[in-house]
Structures are given as structure tokens and as C-alpha cells.
Amino acid sequence: MTQTIVDEQFHPGTALTFEAFRSGFPACRNQTYLSICDKMILHDDVRASIDQFLDHLALASANRVQHEVRVKTAREKFARLVRVAPETVAAVRNVSDGINSIAWALDWRPGDNVVLTADCEHPNNIYPWLRQKERGMEIRVIEPQPDGAIDEDALIAAIDGRTRVMAVASATFAPGHRSNLAKLGEACRKRDVFLLVDGVQTAGIMDHDLDAEQVDGFATSTSKGLLGLYGFGFLYVSPKWIDRLKPAYLSRPAIVQKTDDHSTMGAFDYEYQPDSRRFEVGSFNLAGAYATDASLDMLLRLGSEAIQKRVLRLAGEFHAGLCDLGITPAVPGSGPRQSHIITLGAINAGGHGFSTDPLIQPLSEHLAQCKVAHTIRRGQMRFGLHAYNNQADITTALDAIGQGVKKLKRT
Ligand SMILES: Cc1ncc(COP(=O)(O)O)c(C=O)c1O
């Protein structure tokens, strides 16, 4: 039985207030959640959307084609969020999937190179290139700036006639500086270099216009600011490149089909999809698609410009409050480098989840007791804000940090 699904579409188009949005997050009621750079929290509407999917499974009330409508609408909504055409977006699993897809699809030759800042990138934007190194690609490692931000001028200066790719995060996962994508995009376009962005830290939080930024590829999962689920993500690929990219893996979604009802058999005279769908592989993470379809709906209703404005304002206030407490954050509190991520302490004084900085580790324990959710990355205490955060969160976090610092000074 394949009846038409008439699921709720979560009021597309109507405005949503930030306070109403916040009220749908149970996590915001029992803690001060400042850890989006680690992982998403679940909104009630997102849970309801996943429940719809599970109900359909339980009742056998929908088939795969019907479920895949939610992949299509999620793709379209993500495209709208980052201001690109829907067909330029592929539904993938995560950042690693997107980055590896491009690394294997580019027609590079041994001796060609990729330019990146190893010190600033998540390992999932380094291992894909180490794999290509085994196949003859040179990795050009550029030093970061002393404050831990990427050095756009040095990255551009490292490009030569054999550079095929520049790989960069839209914001570093720590310390959290935002990258100047438009500057890199312009330089890469002029030199026919593929600018591949690991966008997971900023997607859904910072306002992107991937066309204007001249980004060629943008890989993200939905497990952070897009407020979806682990194991579902997007890969944007510029139409300027698509004809030059041959996917490493091939299965039905990547091939032009005569119908979209899955009735076409495999054929020897296949043709790649003319757009980013050529990077889609096999069946989708449908729970992820249902989740993201709902979360993107809310993010679009809030508006990406309004989200960025609110988040940067709150981040600026948090930064100023920390300075008042005598703590200078490791990232700026305003300007183009500012993001939703605020870090404290010396970079690399410790690692993932621990710090050797005499202030950070005990302060982190104190904040955990005060239910201020944060993480330690690269030895730094890290906070990340999103649209659900409000003034009260900032005040609570600053009060807890102030008390913690006082306590530490006494001991
Ligand atoms: C900058 C960055 N890239 C990638 C990832 C994760 O990659 P994936 O989505 O492949 O698990 C993270 C997760 O913490 C990250 O912060």
C-alpha cells in the first residue's frame, strides 16, 4: 500500500521568534547549552519529524520514494539557506564523506598539490588528503597565524601551477576564528584551484552566500548548527566544476534515470547526473533527512542573517564580559574573524577534553557543576552559541565563570 503522505510541513514561510524557537529545546531548560561546536541539541519539532518517519516504518505506511521527498525538500532548504541552486547540493553522510568525494573525483595527476593549514583543520579534513598523498598528491602545509587563525595570504601565496585544491574550514573548531572565504574564493577562481570548505562549524549559524563567496565545494554534516542528526549531511558543488568531477562510487542516485520511481534497471550506457546528485550513493539516511527537513524549516523561518546577527551580538557580549572578569579570550569579540565560537586559554596546552592550563581544567569542572555545557578542545575551553541562546545564558555563564575564578584564586 502506497498512499500519499500528507505530513505536516512545519509551517513553511511564517516567521518564528527566537524565544519561541528556544522554547522547543528541552536541553535549554535543564542547562546552559553553549556547546553547539561539539554537537546539536534536539528541537521538539525535529523529534516530531523523526517520529513521523518511525511511525511510517512501524505502520508500513510509506514507501522509499515517498520518504525520499524529505531528502529533496531538505536539500532544497539547505540550498536556500546558503543561497545556491537546489541541484548543486548532494545529500551525503557527513563532512568526511563530502571531502573524500571531492578528493577522489578531481582529475589530479601525481605531483599536483593541495594547500591547507594542518594546524587549523579537523583531522577529517586532513586524512582524506593523506590518502591522496599515498597516490602521489603533494600536501602543502601552511602555518597558521600566531593567534591560531588561518593565514589567507600565505595560503594564496602557496598556490602554484600544480595546485588543484585548497582545503579550509569556514571557522576553525578551535580557537574558532572565521576564515575569509570570499578572499580565498576570489584567488582560487582566478587560478583554477578548487576551494573546498569544511563548513560544519558555521553552517546554520553564520550567514553564507556560497556563490558570492566563490566557494567551489562546501561539505557539512547536520550534527552541529544545522540541528539535524549525525550521519546526514550536504555537499555543495559549484556547477562550474561539475563536468570535471567523476564520483569515486557509483550507484543509482548518481545516474540519470528515465523515471524517479526506481523502476529503471542498471544500464551499460549510463550517464552521470548533470549536477551534484552524482555524489549521492545508495539509499539515504532517511531519519536524518526528516530531522533536517524540520530543523532547516525553522532556521529559514528565523533567517540566516538574523541568526548570525543575534549570535555575533551575544558572542560579543560574552567576550566583553570575560574581559571584565580579567580573562582575555583567544578569539576576537568583533570584526570579520569573530564567529559563534569563544575559546579561553593557550592553544595546544592539552588536547581533546583536557587542559594543562592551571585555570582551564578546574574551571571546566566548576562549569560542569553549574551545568554550563562547554568542551575543551586543543587544551582550550570552548563555548559555541546558536540562535536558541539568549542573554540569560550569557549572564549565567559569566556568573559561573566569575565564581569559578574567585574560587580558584582562594585555593
Ligand atoms: C571542523 C570539523 N570538521 C569535521 C568534523 C566532523 O567530521 P564528520 O562530519 O565527518 O564526522 C568536526 C566535528 O567535530 C569539525 O569540528
Short mmCIF file of C-alpha atoms and ligand atoms in Angstrom, two decimals:
data_model
loop_
_atom_site.label_atom_id
_atom_site.label_comp_id
_atom_site.label_asym_id
_atom_site.label_seq_id
_atom_site.Cartn_x
_atom_site.Cartn_y
_atom_site.Cartn_z
CA MET A 1 0.00 0.00 0.00
CA THR A 2 1.50 3.32 -1.02
CA GLN A 3 -0.87 6.06 -0.04
CA THR A 4 0.24 9.67 -0.44
CA ILE A 5 1.87 11.05 2.67
CA VAL A 6 0.44 14.34 3.85
CA ASP A 7 2.87 15.00 6.67
CA GLU A 8 3.00 18.34 8.39
CA GLN A 9 5.31 20.72 6.60
CA PHE A 10 6.13 22.69 9.75
CA HIS A 11 4.53 26.00 8.71
CA PRO A 12 6.97 27.00 5.94
CA GLY A 13 7.24 30.69 5.31
CA THR A 14 5.89 32.00 8.61
CA ALA A 15 8.21 33.95 10.86
CA LEU A 16 9.43 32.39 14.07
CA THR A 17 10.63 34.32 17.09
CA PHE A 18 13.90 33.41 18.76
CA GLU A 19 12.16 32.86 22.09
CA ALA A 20 9.57 30.52 20.54
CA PHE A 21 12.40 28.65 18.84
CA ARG A 22 14.29 28.34 22.12
CA SER A 23 11.24 27.01 23.93
CA GLY A 24 11.30 23.88 21.75
CA PHE A 25 14.68 22.71 23.08
CA PRO A 26 14.39 20.61 26.26
CA ALA A 27 18.18 20.96 26.73
CA CYS A 28 17.77 24.73 27.18
CA ARG A 29 15.53 24.11 30.18
CA ASN A 30 17.91 21.98 32.22
CA GLN A 31 21.28 23.52 31.43
CA THR A 32 23.05 26.45 29.80
CA TYR A 33 23.91 24.93 26.47
CA LEU A 34 26.97 26.62 24.96
CA SER A 35 28.35 23.68 23.06
CA ILE A 36 26.97 23.68 19.53
CA CYS A 37 30.52 23.42 18.19
CA ASP A 38 30.51 19.96 19.74
CA LYS A 39 27.02 18.72 18.83
CA MET A 40 23.44 19.68 18.09
CA ILE A 41 20.58 19.59 20.55
CA LEU A 42 17.19 18.26 19.55
CA HIS A 43 14.21 20.56 18.98
CA ASP A 44 10.74 19.15 19.67
CA ASP A 45 9.70 19.73 16.03
CA VAL A 46 12.76 17.82 14.84
CA ARG A 47 11.91 14.94 17.14
CA ALA A 48 8.32 15.04 15.86
CA SER A 49 9.57 14.82 12.29
CA ILE A 50 11.77 11.81 13.13
CA ASP A 51 8.76 10.28 14.89
CA GLN A 52 6.73 10.66 11.70
CA PHE A 53 9.37 8.66 9.88
CA LEU A 54 9.37 5.99 12.59
CA ASP A 55 5.56 5.85 12.55
CA HIS A 56 5.64 5.30 8.81
CA LEU A 57 8.11 2.46 9.32
CA ALA A 58 6.03 0.95 12.10
CA LEU A 59 2.81 1.11 10.11
CA ALA A 60 4.36 0.37 6.71
CA SER A 61 2.53 3.44 5.51
CA ALA A 62 5.07 4.89 3.08
CA ASN A 63 7.49 3.60 0.50
CA ARG A 64 11.00 4.73 -0.21
CA VAL A 65 10.10 7.15 -2.98
CA GLN A 66 7.66 8.85 -0.64
CA HIS A 67 10.26 9.05 2.12
CA GLU A 68 12.79 10.49 -0.29
CA VAL A 69 10.60 13.54 -0.76
CA ARG A 70 12.06 14.64 2.56
CA VAL A 71 15.60 14.27 1.17
CA LYS A 72 14.58 16.51 -1.71
CA THR A 73 12.96 19.14 0.49
CA ALA A 74 15.86 19.09 2.96
CA ARG A 75 18.29 19.59 0.09
CA GLU A 76 16.20 22.47 -1.26
CA LYS A 77 16.02 24.14 2.13
CA PHE A 78 19.76 23.84 2.71
CA ALA A 79 20.35 25.31 -0.75
CA ARG A 80 18.11 28.24 0.15
CA LEU A 81 19.98 28.74 3.43
CA VAL A 82 23.37 29.06 1.70
CA ARG A 83 21.89 30.81 -1.38
CA VAL A 84 22.64 28.31 -4.12
CA ALA A 85 20.51 26.31 -6.57
CA PRO A 86 18.99 23.09 -5.14
CA GLU A 87 20.56 20.85 -7.78
CA THR A 88 24.05 21.93 -6.65
CA VAL A 89 23.54 20.15 -3.31
CA ALA A 90 24.02 16.42 -2.70
CA ALA A 91 22.73 14.61 0.35
CA VAL A 92 25.76 12.87 1.88
CA ARG A 93 26.66 11.41 5.27
CA ASN A 94 29.00 13.91 6.89
CA VAL A 95 31.97 16.22 6.34
CA SER A 96 34.37 13.34 5.70
CA ASP A 97 32.08 11.93 3.04
CA GLY A 98 31.90 15.28 1.24
CA ILE A 99 35.62 15.97 1.40
CA ASN A 100 36.61 12.46 0.31
CA SER A 101 34.06 12.64 -2.53
CA ILE A 102 35.84 15.66 -3.99
CA ALA A 103 39.34 14.34 -3.28
CA TRP A 104 38.59 11.21 -5.32
CA ALA A 105 36.59 12.94 -8.03
CA LEU A 106 39.09 15.58 -9.11
CA ASP A 107 41.20 14.67 -12.09
CA TRP A 108 44.55 15.46 -10.49
CA ARG A 109 47.92 13.98 -11.53
CA PRO A 110 50.82 12.79 -9.34
CA GLY A 111 52.83 15.85 -8.35
CA ASP A 112 49.76 18.08 -8.14
CA ASN A 113 49.17 19.60 -4.74
CA VAL A 114 46.60 20.56 -2.13
CA VAL A 115 47.18 23.61 0.07
CA LEU A 116 45.95 23.51 3.67
CA THR A 117 46.71 24.61 7.25
CA ALA A 118 47.15 21.31 9.06
CA ASP A 119 47.27 23.07 12.45
CA CYS A 120 43.81 24.57 11.95
CA GLU A 121 41.90 21.69 10.39
CA HIS A 122 39.88 18.92 11.95
CA PRO A 123 41.53 15.53 11.30
CA ASN A 124 38.64 14.74 8.94
CA ASN A 125 39.96 17.42 6.62
CA ILE A 126 43.50 16.03 6.77
CA TYR A 127 43.17 12.25 6.46
CA PRO A 128 41.37 12.48 3.11
CA TRP A 129 44.44 14.29 1.77
CA LEU A 130 46.89 11.90 3.38
CA ARG A 131 45.09 9.15 1.47
CA GLN A 132 45.63 11.11 -1.75
CA LYS A 133 49.27 11.62 -0.79
CA GLU A 134 49.65 7.83 -0.98
CA ARG A 135 48.54 8.22 -4.61
CA GLY A 136 51.09 10.94 -5.40
CA MET A 137 49.47 14.19 -4.30
CA GLU A 138 51.71 16.71 -2.54
CA ILE A 139 50.30 18.27 0.63
CA ARG A 140 51.44 21.86 1.11
CA VAL A 141 51.15 22.65 4.79
CA ILE A 142 50.82 26.33 5.61
CA GLU A 143 51.49 27.73 9.06
CA PRO A 144 48.62 29.44 10.90
CA GLN A 145 48.88 32.97 12.23
CA PRO A 146 50.26 33.29 15.78
CA ASP A 147 46.72 33.61 17.21
CA GLY A 148 45.68 30.31 15.60
CA ALA A 149 43.72 31.75 12.68
CA ILE A 150 44.44 30.60 9.15
CA ASP A 151 46.70 32.86 7.12
CA GLU A 152 44.81 33.56 3.89
CA ASP A 153 47.72 35.44 2.30
CA ALA A 154 50.11 32.57 2.96
CA LEU A 155 47.61 30.03 1.63
CA ILE A 156 47.20 32.05 -1.57
CA ALA A 157 50.96 32.57 -1.90
CA ALA A 158 51.49 28.81 -1.72
CA ILE A 159 49.42 28.20 -4.87
CA ASP A 160 51.42 27.30 -7.95
CA GLY A 161 50.70 25.81 -11.36
CA ARG A 162 50.26 22.33 -9.83
CA THR A 163 47.78 23.34 -7.12
CA ARG A 164 44.41 21.69 -7.65
CA VAL A 165 42.72 22.16 -4.29
CA MET A 166 42.71 24.50 -1.32
CA ALA A 167 41.11 22.85 1.73
CA VAL A 168 39.96 25.10 4.54
CA ALA A 169 37.48 25.24 7.41
CA SER A 170 34.89 28.02 7.40
CA ALA A 171 35.81 28.50 11.09
CA THR A 172 38.44 26.55 12.98
CA PHE A 173 36.99 24.14 15.54
CA ALA A 174 39.47 25.75 17.96
CA PRO A 175 40.27 28.55 18.60
CA GLY A 176 37.25 29.41 16.41
CA HIS A 177 38.33 32.19 14.06
CA ARG A 178 36.22 32.62 10.96
CA SER A 179 38.04 32.29 7.63
CA ASN A 180 37.81 34.88 4.88
CA LEU A 181 36.22 32.61 2.29
CA ALA A 182 35.49 35.40 -0.19
CA LYS A 183 39.18 36.33 -0.35
CA LEU A 184 40.22 32.70 -0.82
CA GLY A 185 37.40 32.13 -3.29
CA GLU A 186 38.45 35.01 -5.49
CA ALA A 187 42.09 33.90 -5.50
CA CYS A 188 41.23 30.25 -6.19
CA ARG A 189 38.79 31.09 -9.01
CA LYS A 190 41.45 33.17 -10.79
CA ARG A 191 43.91 30.29 -10.60
CA ASP A 192 41.50 27.44 -11.37
CA VAL A 193 42.01 25.94 -7.91
CA PHE A 194 39.09 24.11 -6.25
CA LEU A 195 38.24 25.84 -2.96
CA LEU A 196 36.87 23.08 -0.73
CA VAL A 197 35.36 24.25 2.56
CA ASP A 198 34.71 22.19 5.66
CA GLY A 199 31.64 24.18 6.65
CA VAL A 200 30.32 22.20 9.59
CA GLN A 201 31.23 24.72 12.26
CA THR A 202 29.38 27.61 10.63
CA ALA A 203 26.53 26.00 8.62
CA GLY A 204 23.21 27.07 10.10
CA ILE A 205 24.81 29.69 12.36
CA MET A 206 26.81 32.07 10.18
CA ASP A 207 25.23 33.57 7.09
CA HIS A 208 26.68 32.05 3.91
CA ASP A 209 26.30 33.03 0.29
CA LEU A 210 28.39 30.33 -1.35
CA ASP A 211 28.01 31.83 -4.82
CA ALA A 212 29.18 35.25 -3.70
CA GLU A 213 32.00 33.71 -1.64
CA GLN A 214 33.06 31.80 -4.80
CA VAL A 215 33.27 28.56 -2.86
CA ASP A 216 33.61 25.51 -5.15
CA GLY A 217 32.74 22.82 -2.62
CA PHE A 218 31.17 23.02 0.85
CA ALA A 219 30.89 19.91 2.99
CA THR A 220 28.89 19.71 6.19
CA SER A 221 27.13 17.26 8.41
CA THR A 222 23.86 18.23 10.08
CA SER A 223 25.09 17.19 13.51
CA LYS A 224 26.00 20.71 14.67
CA GLY A 225 24.48 24.08 13.71
CA LEU A 226 22.06 22.55 11.19
CA LEU A 227 20.40 20.85 14.18
CA GLY A 228 19.71 17.57 12.41
CA LEU A 229 21.26 14.19 13.13
CA TYR A 230 24.64 12.52 12.94
CA GLY A 231 25.16 10.66 9.66
CA PHE A 232 23.30 13.07 7.39
CA GLY A 233 24.94 16.00 5.65
CA PHE A 234 25.26 18.02 2.49
CA LEU A 235 27.86 18.58 -0.19
CA TYR A 236 27.53 21.69 -2.33
CA VAL A 237 29.49 21.62 -5.59
CA SER A 238 29.68 24.60 -7.91
CA PRO A 239 28.21 23.98 -11.40
CA LYS A 240 31.49 25.45 -12.70
CA TRP A 241 33.26 22.24 -11.69
CA ILE A 242 30.68 19.53 -12.01
CA ASP A 243 31.63 18.32 -15.51
CA ARG A 244 35.22 17.87 -14.36
CA LEU A 245 34.32 15.66 -11.40
CA LYS A 246 33.84 11.89 -11.63
CA PRO A 247 32.48 10.31 -8.46
CA ALA A 248 34.54 7.53 -6.87
CA TYR A 249 31.45 5.50 -6.01
CA LEU A 250 28.64 4.91 -8.39
CA SER A 251 25.12 3.76 -7.72
CA ARG A 252 21.61 4.61 -8.82
CA PRO A 253 21.15 8.15 -7.41
CA ALA A 254 24.26 9.34 -9.28
CA ILE A 255 22.92 8.20 -12.64
CA VAL A 256 20.31 9.86 -14.86
CA GLN A 257 17.14 7.73 -14.59
CA LYS A 258 14.26 7.55 -17.02
CA THR A 259 11.80 7.65 -14.13
CA ASP A 260 12.20 8.51 -10.47
CA ASP A 261 10.24 5.50 -9.20
CA HIS A 262 13.29 3.18 -9.01
CA SER A 263 11.96 1.01 -11.87
CA THR A 264 14.88 1.64 -14.23
CA MET A 265 17.34 -1.24 -14.33
CA GLY A 266 21.10 -0.72 -14.44
CA ALA A 267 22.31 0.05 -17.93
CA PHE A 268 25.71 -0.04 -19.60
CA ASP A 269 25.13 3.30 -21.34
CA TYR A 270 24.79 5.22 -18.10
CA GLU A 271 25.15 8.96 -17.75
CA TYR A 272 26.14 10.85 -14.57
CA GLN A 273 23.63 13.22 -13.11
CA PRO A 274 24.42 16.64 -14.58
CA ASP A 275 24.67 18.14 -11.10
CA SER A 276 25.72 17.38 -7.54
CA ARG A 277 23.41 14.36 -7.27
CA ARG A 278 26.26 12.44 -8.90
CA PHE A 279 27.78 12.36 -5.39
CA GLU A 280 24.81 10.62 -3.80
CA VAL A 281 25.38 6.97 -3.01
CA GLY A 282 22.75 4.26 -2.47
CA SER A 283 19.93 4.73 -0.01
CA PHE A 284 19.78 7.76 2.24
CA ASN A 285 19.79 8.26 5.99
CA LEU A 286 16.06 8.97 5.96
CA ALA A 287 15.78 9.69 9.68
CA GLY A 288 18.46 12.33 9.12
CA ALA A 289 16.52 13.76 6.19
CA TYR A 290 13.28 14.00 8.18
CA ALA A 291 15.16 15.65 11.06
CA THR A 292 16.97 18.15 8.88
CA ASP A 293 13.91 18.97 6.83
CA ALA A 294 12.28 20.17 10.04
CA SER A 295 15.31 21.94 11.51
CA LEU A 296 16.07 23.76 8.26
CA ASP A 297 12.49 24.88 8.10
CA MET A 298 12.95 26.67 11.42
CA LEU A 299 16.36 28.07 10.53
CA LEU A 300 14.89 29.52 7.33
CA ARG A 301 11.99 30.99 9.23
CA LEU A 302 14.39 32.68 11.64
CA GLY A 303 16.52 33.83 8.69
CA SER A 304 20.25 33.23 8.37
CA GLU A 305 21.15 36.92 8.51
CA ALA A 306 19.11 37.39 11.68
CA ILE A 307 20.67 34.28 13.24
CA GLN A 308 24.19 35.48 12.52
CA LYS A 309 23.42 38.96 13.84
CA ARG A 310 21.97 37.63 17.07
CA VAL A 311 24.71 35.09 17.64
CA LEU A 312 27.55 37.55 16.98
CA ARG A 313 25.92 40.09 19.28
CA LEU A 314 25.67 37.54 22.08
CA ALA A 315 29.22 36.33 21.38
CA GLY A 316 30.41 39.94 21.57
CA GLU A 317 28.68 40.42 24.92
CA PHE A 318 30.12 37.19 26.24
CA HIS A 319 33.58 38.28 25.07
CA ALA A 320 33.24 41.68 26.77
CA GLY A 321 32.01 40.05 29.99
CA LEU A 322 35.01 37.71 30.02
CA CYS A 323 37.36 40.66 29.55
CA ASP A 324 35.64 42.38 32.52
CA LEU A 325 36.46 39.27 34.58
CA GLY A 326 40.11 39.67 33.60
CA ILE A 327 40.07 36.81 31.09
CA THR A 328 41.10 37.58 27.53
CA PRO A 329 39.51 35.15 25.07
CA ALA A 330 41.67 33.61 22.36
CA VAL A 331 39.39 34.93 19.60
CA PRO A 332 38.25 38.46 18.77
CA GLY A 333 34.96 39.82 20.09
CA SER A 334 34.09 41.65 16.87
CA GLY A 335 35.17 42.05 13.25
CA PRO A 336 35.37 39.60 10.34
CA ARG A 337 37.26 36.91 12.29
CA GLN A 338 34.62 36.74 15.02
CA SER A 339 32.43 33.64 14.99
CA HIS A 340 29.98 31.93 17.33
CA ILE A 341 32.91 30.14 19.00
CA ILE A 342 34.66 31.63 22.02
CA THR A 343 37.75 29.96 23.44
CA LEU A 344 39.85 30.63 26.53
CA GLY A 345 43.38 29.64 27.41
CA ALA A 346 46.51 28.83 25.48
CA ILE A 347 46.15 26.78 22.32
CA ASN A 348 47.61 23.27 22.47
CA ALA A 349 48.02 23.41 26.27
CA GLY A 350 46.41 19.98 26.40
CA GLY A 351 44.14 18.23 23.93
CA HIS A 352 40.66 16.87 23.32
CA GLY A 353 38.82 17.06 26.65
CA PHE A 354 41.76 18.02 28.87
CA SER A 355 43.94 21.02 29.53
CA THR A 356 47.28 21.53 31.21
CA ASP A 357 46.46 25.22 31.69
CA PRO A 358 46.17 25.65 35.50
CA LEU A 359 42.98 27.71 35.07
CA ILE A 360 41.13 25.75 32.40
CA GLN A 361 40.80 22.25 33.85
CA PRO A 362 39.46 23.24 37.30
CA LEU A 363 37.28 25.96 35.79
CA SER A 364 35.82 23.38 33.41
CA GLU A 365 34.95 21.14 36.35
CA HIS A 366 33.29 24.07 38.11
CA LEU A 367 31.25 24.93 34.99
CA ALA A 368 30.15 21.33 34.65
CA GLN A 369 28.81 21.52 38.23
CA CYS A 370 26.97 24.72 37.28
CA LYS A 371 25.51 22.96 34.21
CA VAL A 372 27.18 25.27 31.73
CA ALA A 373 27.79 22.96 28.78
CA HIS A 374 31.12 23.55 27.04
CA THR A 375 34.05 21.49 25.77
CA ILE A 376 37.82 21.54 25.92
CA ARG A 377 39.49 21.30 22.53
CA ARG A 378 43.20 21.64 21.83
CA GLY A 379 43.52 22.43 25.53
CA GLN A 380 41.26 25.48 25.26
CA MET A 381 37.93 25.95 26.98
CA ARG A 382 35.42 26.26 24.14
CA PHE A 383 31.93 27.72 24.01
CA GLY A 384 29.68 27.85 20.96
CA LEU A 385 26.48 29.85 20.54
CA HIS A 386 23.42 29.36 18.38
CA ALA A 387 20.10 31.03 17.73
CA TYR A 388 18.44 29.43 20.78
CA ASN A 389 20.89 31.10 23.17
CA ASN A 390 19.82 34.29 24.87
CA GLN A 391 21.03 37.00 27.20
CA ALA A 392 20.23 34.90 30.26
CA ASP A 393 22.59 32.16 29.04
CA ILE A 394 25.41 34.66 28.74
CA THR A 395 24.72 36.07 32.21
CA THR A 396 24.54 32.58 33.75
CA ALA A 397 27.79 31.51 32.08
CA LEU A 398 29.61 34.70 33.09
CA ASP A 399 28.38 34.40 36.69
CA ALA A 400 29.55 30.80 36.84
CA ILE A 401 32.93 31.67 35.35
CA GLY A 402 33.32 34.62 37.75
CA GLN A 403 32.53 32.41 40.77
CA GLY A 404 34.87 29.71 39.47
CA VAL A 405 37.74 32.12 39.04
CA LYS A 406 37.21 33.52 42.54
CA LYS A 407 37.15 30.01 44.00
CA LEU A 408 40.35 29.10 42.18
CA LYS A 409 42.10 32.23 43.41
CA ARG A 410 41.22 31.28 47.00
CA THR A 411 42.69 27.77 46.68
C1 LIG B 1 35.70 21.39 11.70
C2 LIG B 1 35.15 19.99 11.77
N1 LIG B 1 35.16 19.20 10.70
C3 LIG B 1 34.66 17.95 10.73
C4 LIG B 1 34.09 17.44 11.88
C5 LIG B 1 33.48 16.07 11.90
O1 LIG B 1 33.53 15.45 10.65
P1 LIG B 1 32.43 14.37 10.23
O2 LIG B 1 31.18 15.11 9.95
O3 LIG B 1 33.00 13.74 9.03
O4 LIG B 1 32.29 13.42 11.37
C6 LIG B 1 34.05 18.22 13.03
C7 LIG B 1 33.48 17.67 14.27
O5 LIG B 1 33.73 17.98 15.35
C8 LIG B 1 34.59 19.53 12.97
O6 LIG B 1 34.58 20.32 14.05
#
